[in-house]
Coordinates of C-alpha atoms in Angstrom, one line a residue:
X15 CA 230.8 20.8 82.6
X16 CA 232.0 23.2 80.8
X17 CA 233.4 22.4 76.7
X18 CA 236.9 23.9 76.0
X19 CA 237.2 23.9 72.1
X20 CA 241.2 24.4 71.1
X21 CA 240.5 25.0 67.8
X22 CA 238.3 28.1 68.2
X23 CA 240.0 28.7 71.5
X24 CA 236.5 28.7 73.2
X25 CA 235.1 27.5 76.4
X26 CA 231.6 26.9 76.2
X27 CA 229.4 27.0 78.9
X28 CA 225.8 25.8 79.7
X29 CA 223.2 27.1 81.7
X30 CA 219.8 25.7 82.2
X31 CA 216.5 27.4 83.5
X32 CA 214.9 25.3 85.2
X33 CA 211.2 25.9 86.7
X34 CA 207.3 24.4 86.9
X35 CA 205.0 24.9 84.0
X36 CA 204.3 28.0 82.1
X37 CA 206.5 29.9 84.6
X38 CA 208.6 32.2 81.8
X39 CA 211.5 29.8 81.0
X40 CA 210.4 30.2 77.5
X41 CA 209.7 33.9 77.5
X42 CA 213.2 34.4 78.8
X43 CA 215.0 32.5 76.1
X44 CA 213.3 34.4 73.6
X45 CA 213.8 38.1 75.2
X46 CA 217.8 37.3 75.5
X47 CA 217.5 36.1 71.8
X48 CA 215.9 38.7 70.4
X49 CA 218.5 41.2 72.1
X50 CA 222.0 39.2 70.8
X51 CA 223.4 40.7 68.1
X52 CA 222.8 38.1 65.1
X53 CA 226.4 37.5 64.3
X54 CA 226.7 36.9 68.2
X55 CA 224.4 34.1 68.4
X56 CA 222.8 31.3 66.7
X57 CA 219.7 30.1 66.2
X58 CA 217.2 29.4 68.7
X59 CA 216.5 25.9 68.5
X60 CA 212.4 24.5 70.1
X61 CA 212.6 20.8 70.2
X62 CA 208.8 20.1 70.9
X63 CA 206.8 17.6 72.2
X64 CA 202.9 16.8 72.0
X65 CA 202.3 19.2 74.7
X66 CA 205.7 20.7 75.8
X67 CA 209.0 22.1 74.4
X68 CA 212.9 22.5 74.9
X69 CA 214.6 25.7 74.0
X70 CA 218.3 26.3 73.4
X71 CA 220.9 28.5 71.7
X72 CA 224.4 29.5 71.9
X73 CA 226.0 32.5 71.9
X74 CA 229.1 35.2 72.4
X75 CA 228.6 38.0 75.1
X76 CA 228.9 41.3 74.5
X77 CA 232.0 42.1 77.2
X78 CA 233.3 38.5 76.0
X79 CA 235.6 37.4 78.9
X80 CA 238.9 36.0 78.3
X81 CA 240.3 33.0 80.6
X82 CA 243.7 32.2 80.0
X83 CA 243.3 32.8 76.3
X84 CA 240.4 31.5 75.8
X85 CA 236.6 33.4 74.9
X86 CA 233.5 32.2 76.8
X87 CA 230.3 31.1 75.0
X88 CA 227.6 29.9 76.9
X89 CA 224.5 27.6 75.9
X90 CA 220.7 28.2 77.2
X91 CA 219.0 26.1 77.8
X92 CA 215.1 25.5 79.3
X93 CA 213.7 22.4 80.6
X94 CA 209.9 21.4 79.7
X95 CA 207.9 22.1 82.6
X96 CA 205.5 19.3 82.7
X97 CA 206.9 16.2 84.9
X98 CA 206.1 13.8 82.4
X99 CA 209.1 14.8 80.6
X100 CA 211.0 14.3 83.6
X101 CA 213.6 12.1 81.5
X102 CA 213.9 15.1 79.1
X103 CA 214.5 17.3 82.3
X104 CA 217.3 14.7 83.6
X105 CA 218.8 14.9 79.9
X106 CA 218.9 18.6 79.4
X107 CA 220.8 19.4 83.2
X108 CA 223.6 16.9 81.7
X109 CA 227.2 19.2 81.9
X110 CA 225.4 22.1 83.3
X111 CA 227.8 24.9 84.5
X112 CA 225.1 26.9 85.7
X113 CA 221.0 26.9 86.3
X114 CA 218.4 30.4 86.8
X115 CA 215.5 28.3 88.3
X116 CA 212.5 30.2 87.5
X117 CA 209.6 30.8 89.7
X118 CA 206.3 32.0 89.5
X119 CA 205.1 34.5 91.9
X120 CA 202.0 33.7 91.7
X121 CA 200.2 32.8 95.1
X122 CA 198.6 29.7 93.6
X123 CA 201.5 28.3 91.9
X124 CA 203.7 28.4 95.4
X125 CA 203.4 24.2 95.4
X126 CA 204.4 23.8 91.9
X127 CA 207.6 26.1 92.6
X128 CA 208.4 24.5 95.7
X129 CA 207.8 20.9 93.7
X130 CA 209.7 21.7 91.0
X131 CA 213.0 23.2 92.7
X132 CA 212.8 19.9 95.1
X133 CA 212.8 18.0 91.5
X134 CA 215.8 20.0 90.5
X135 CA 217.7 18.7 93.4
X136 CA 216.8 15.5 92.7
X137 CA 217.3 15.2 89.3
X138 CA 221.0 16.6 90.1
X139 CA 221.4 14.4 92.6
X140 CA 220.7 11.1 90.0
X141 CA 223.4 12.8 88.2
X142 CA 226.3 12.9 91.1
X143 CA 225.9 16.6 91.0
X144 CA 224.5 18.7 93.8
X145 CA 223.0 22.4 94.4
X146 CA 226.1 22.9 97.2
X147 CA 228.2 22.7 93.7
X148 CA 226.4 24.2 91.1
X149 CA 226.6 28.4 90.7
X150 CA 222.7 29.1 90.1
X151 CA 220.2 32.3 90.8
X152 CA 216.9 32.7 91.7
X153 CA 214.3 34.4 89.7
X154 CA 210.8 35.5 91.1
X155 CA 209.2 36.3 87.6
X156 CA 205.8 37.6 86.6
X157 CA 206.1 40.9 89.3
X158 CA 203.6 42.7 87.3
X159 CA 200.7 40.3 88.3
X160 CA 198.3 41.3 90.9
X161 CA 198.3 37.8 92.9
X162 CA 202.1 37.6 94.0
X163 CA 203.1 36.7 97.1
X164 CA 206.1 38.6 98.5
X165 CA 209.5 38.2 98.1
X166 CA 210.3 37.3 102.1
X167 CA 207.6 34.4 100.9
X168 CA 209.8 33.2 98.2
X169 CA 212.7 33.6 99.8
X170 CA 211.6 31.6 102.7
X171 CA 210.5 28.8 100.7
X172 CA 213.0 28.6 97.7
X173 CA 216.1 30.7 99.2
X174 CA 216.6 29.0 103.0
X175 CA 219.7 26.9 101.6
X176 CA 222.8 27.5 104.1
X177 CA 224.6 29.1 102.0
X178 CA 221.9 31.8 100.0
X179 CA 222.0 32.9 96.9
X180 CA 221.0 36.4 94.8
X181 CA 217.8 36.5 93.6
X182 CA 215.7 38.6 91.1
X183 CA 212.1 40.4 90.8
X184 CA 211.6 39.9 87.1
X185 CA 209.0 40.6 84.7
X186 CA 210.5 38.5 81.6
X187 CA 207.4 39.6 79.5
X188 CA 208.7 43.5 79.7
X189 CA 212.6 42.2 80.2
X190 CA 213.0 43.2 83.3
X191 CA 215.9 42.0 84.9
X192 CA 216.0 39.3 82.4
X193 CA 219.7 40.3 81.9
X194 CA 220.3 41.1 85.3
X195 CA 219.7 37.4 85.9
X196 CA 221.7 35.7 83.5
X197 CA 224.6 38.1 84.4
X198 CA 224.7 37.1 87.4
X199 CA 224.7 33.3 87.3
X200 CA 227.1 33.6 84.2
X201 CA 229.6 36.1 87.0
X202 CA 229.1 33.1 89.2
X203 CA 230.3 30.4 87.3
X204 CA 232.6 32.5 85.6
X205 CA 234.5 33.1 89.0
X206 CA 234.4 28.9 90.1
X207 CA 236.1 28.2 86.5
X208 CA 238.8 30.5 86.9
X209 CA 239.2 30.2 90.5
X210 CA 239.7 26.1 89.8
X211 CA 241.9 26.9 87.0
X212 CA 243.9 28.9 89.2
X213 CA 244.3 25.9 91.5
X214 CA 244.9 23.4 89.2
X215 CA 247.5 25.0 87.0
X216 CA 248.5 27.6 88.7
X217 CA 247.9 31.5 87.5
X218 CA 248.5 32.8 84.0
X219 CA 249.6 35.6 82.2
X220 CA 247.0 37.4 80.5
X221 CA 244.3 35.6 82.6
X222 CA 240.6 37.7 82.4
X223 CA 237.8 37.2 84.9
X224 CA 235.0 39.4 84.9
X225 CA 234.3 42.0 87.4
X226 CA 231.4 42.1 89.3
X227 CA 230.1 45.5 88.5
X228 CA 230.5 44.6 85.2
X229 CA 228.1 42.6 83.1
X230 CA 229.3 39.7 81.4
X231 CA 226.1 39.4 78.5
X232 CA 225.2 43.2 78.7

């Protein structure tokens, strides 16, 4: 859920990535990092465990977008991989606004994708939240890799939902698409706030959503 600070006149928004093991959550943290501006972010924050780690930062886009007078920030967040931080997992989706779940396209790493999103769902579902409600994107990451299966694969396993959703070929080692992902999840959730604020309160003056040819982070 997203945080609306009066002070600041912020609304801060999080978005998780969620995925199995050693699938590039990590690696995709630490490209967007490194590409922010310094004054436009903060730090980026590992919270590590014996065998695992938590990543997170916040920070203002680029082509910040206004929403009845208030700037959007968003939160990043990944989620260990390993299940035996499952509780960690469970903590870490609290408030989300938005998920990129992460998979790897490696043939051999199919079940562990396919365990992991069905783990996302349930770990939502613990939480009264649901995947029907929640703005998220695919990503198929690692591209570059000799051993991928192909996207009509992925999509038939991870993107048969009713409703489907967009979904990337990334290679978050190079950066690409890295961006291309989170501006698309961060467009998505970026039209449900407004379009609820809309219906709650009725339209503003001065009210900003972001348009989708243009890109919210960069």
């Amino acid at each position: 859920m997203s945080i609306i600070n009066y002070a600041s006149r912020e609304i801060q928004f999080k978005i998780v990535y969620y995925g199995p093991a050693l699938c590039g959550k990590t690696t995709n943290l630490g490209y967007i990092h490194q590409r922010i501006s310094p004054q436009n972010r903060g730090d980026l924050v590992s919270l590590a465990t014996a065998a695992d780690r938590t990543l997170f930062f916040d920070f203002l886009p680029l082509n910040a977008v206004v929403i009845k007078g208030f700037v959007t920030k968003f939160q990043l967040y990944t989620v260990p991989g390993q299940v035996i931080y499952n509780a960690t997992r469970q903590l870490v989706l609290r408030s989300v606004d938005g998920i990129v779940f992460v998979a790897d396209s490696q043939w051999e790493k199919m079940e562990e994708n396919v365990e992991s999103f069905k783990n996302l769902e349930d770990n939502l579902a613990k939480q009264n939240m649901s995947l029907e409600d929640i703005p998220y994107v695919l990503q198929y990451n690692k591209r570059d890799l000799p051993n991928i299966a192909p996207v009509n694969y992925l999509e038939y396993v991870l993107n048969n939902r009713k409703k489907r959703v967009q979904s990337f070929e990334v290679v978050s080692s190079t950066g690409q698409n890295v961006f291309a992902t989170l501006n698309a999840v961060s467009q998505t959730l970026l039209h449900k706030f407004s379009k609820q604020s809309d219906s709650n309160r009725g339209s503003a003056p001065g009210a900003q959503t972001p348009r989708q040819t243009q890109g919210v982070v960069a």
